[in-house]
PDB file of C-alpha atoms in Angstrom:
ATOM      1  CA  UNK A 985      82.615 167.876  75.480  1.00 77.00           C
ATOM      2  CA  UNK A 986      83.312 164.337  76.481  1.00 84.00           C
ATOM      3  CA  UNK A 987      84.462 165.412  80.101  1.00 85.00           C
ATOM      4  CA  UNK A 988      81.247 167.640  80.705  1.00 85.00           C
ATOM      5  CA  UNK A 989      78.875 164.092  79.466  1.00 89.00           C
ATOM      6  CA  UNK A 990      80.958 162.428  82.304  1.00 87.00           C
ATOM      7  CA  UNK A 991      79.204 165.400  84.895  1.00 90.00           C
ATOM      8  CA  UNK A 992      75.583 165.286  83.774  1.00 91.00           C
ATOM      9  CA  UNK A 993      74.470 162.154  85.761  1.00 90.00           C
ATOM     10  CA  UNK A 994      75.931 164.181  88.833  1.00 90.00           C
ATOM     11  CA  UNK A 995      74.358 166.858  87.937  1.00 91.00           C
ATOM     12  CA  UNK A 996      70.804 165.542  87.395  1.00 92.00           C
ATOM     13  CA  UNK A 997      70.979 164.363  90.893  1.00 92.00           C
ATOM     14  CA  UNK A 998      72.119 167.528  91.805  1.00 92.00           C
ATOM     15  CA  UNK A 999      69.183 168.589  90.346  1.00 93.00           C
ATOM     16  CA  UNK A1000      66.782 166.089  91.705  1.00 91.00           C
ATOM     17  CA  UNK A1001      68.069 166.713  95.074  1.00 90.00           C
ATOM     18  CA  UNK A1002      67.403 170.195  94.817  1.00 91.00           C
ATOM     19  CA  UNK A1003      63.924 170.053  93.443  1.00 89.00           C
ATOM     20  CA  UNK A1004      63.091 167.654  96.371  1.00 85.00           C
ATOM     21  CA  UNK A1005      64.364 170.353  99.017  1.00 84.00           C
ATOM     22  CA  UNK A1006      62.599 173.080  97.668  1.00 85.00           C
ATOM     23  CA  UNK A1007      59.106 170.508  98.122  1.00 82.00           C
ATOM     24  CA  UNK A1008      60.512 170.241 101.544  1.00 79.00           C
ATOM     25  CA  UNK A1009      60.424 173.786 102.516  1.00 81.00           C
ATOM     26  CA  UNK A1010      56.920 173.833 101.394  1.00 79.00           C
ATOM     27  CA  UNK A1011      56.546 170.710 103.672  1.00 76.00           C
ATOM     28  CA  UNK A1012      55.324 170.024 107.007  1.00 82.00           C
ATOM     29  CA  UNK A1013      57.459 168.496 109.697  1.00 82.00           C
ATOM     30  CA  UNK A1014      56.307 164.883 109.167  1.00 83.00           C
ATOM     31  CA  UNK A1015      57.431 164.935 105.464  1.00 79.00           C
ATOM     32  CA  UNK A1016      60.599 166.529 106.332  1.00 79.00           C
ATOM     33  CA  UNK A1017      61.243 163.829 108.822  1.00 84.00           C
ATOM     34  CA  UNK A1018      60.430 161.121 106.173  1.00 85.00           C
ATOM     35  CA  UNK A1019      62.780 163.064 103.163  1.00 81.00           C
ATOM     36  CA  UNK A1020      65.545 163.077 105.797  1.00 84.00           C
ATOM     37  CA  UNK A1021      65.556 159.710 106.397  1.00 89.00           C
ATOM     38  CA  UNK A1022      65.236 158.762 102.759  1.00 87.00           C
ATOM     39  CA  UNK A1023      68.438 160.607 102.230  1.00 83.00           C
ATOM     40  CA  UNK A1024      70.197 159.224 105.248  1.00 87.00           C
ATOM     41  CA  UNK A1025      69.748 155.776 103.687  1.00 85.00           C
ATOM     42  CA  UNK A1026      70.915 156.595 100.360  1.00 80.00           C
ATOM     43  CA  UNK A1027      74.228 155.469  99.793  1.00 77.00           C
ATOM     44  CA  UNK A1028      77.347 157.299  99.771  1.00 71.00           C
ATOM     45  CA  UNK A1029      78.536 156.219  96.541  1.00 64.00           C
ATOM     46  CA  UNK A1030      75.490 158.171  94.463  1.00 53.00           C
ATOM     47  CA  UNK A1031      76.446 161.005  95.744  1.00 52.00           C
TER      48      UNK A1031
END
């Protein structure tokens, strides 16, 4: 059990990210654009 608490921060990100990309298919272009760039500038080591 103690090596799946180690996984559940990356998977609520996981999760996060995925709830954001479904609001992005619902999305116009110009919110698209911005969640793009939001991501680009995230750093690598979150992920």
């Amino acid at each position: 059990m103690k090596e799946l608490q180690k996984l559940k921060p990356l998977a609520e990100q996981f999760f996060a990210l995925s709830v954001q990309l479904l609001e992005v298919i619902d999305a116009d272009d110009q919110e698209y654009a911005r969640f793009i760039e939001s991501v680009k500038k995230t750093p690598a080591e979150k992920f």
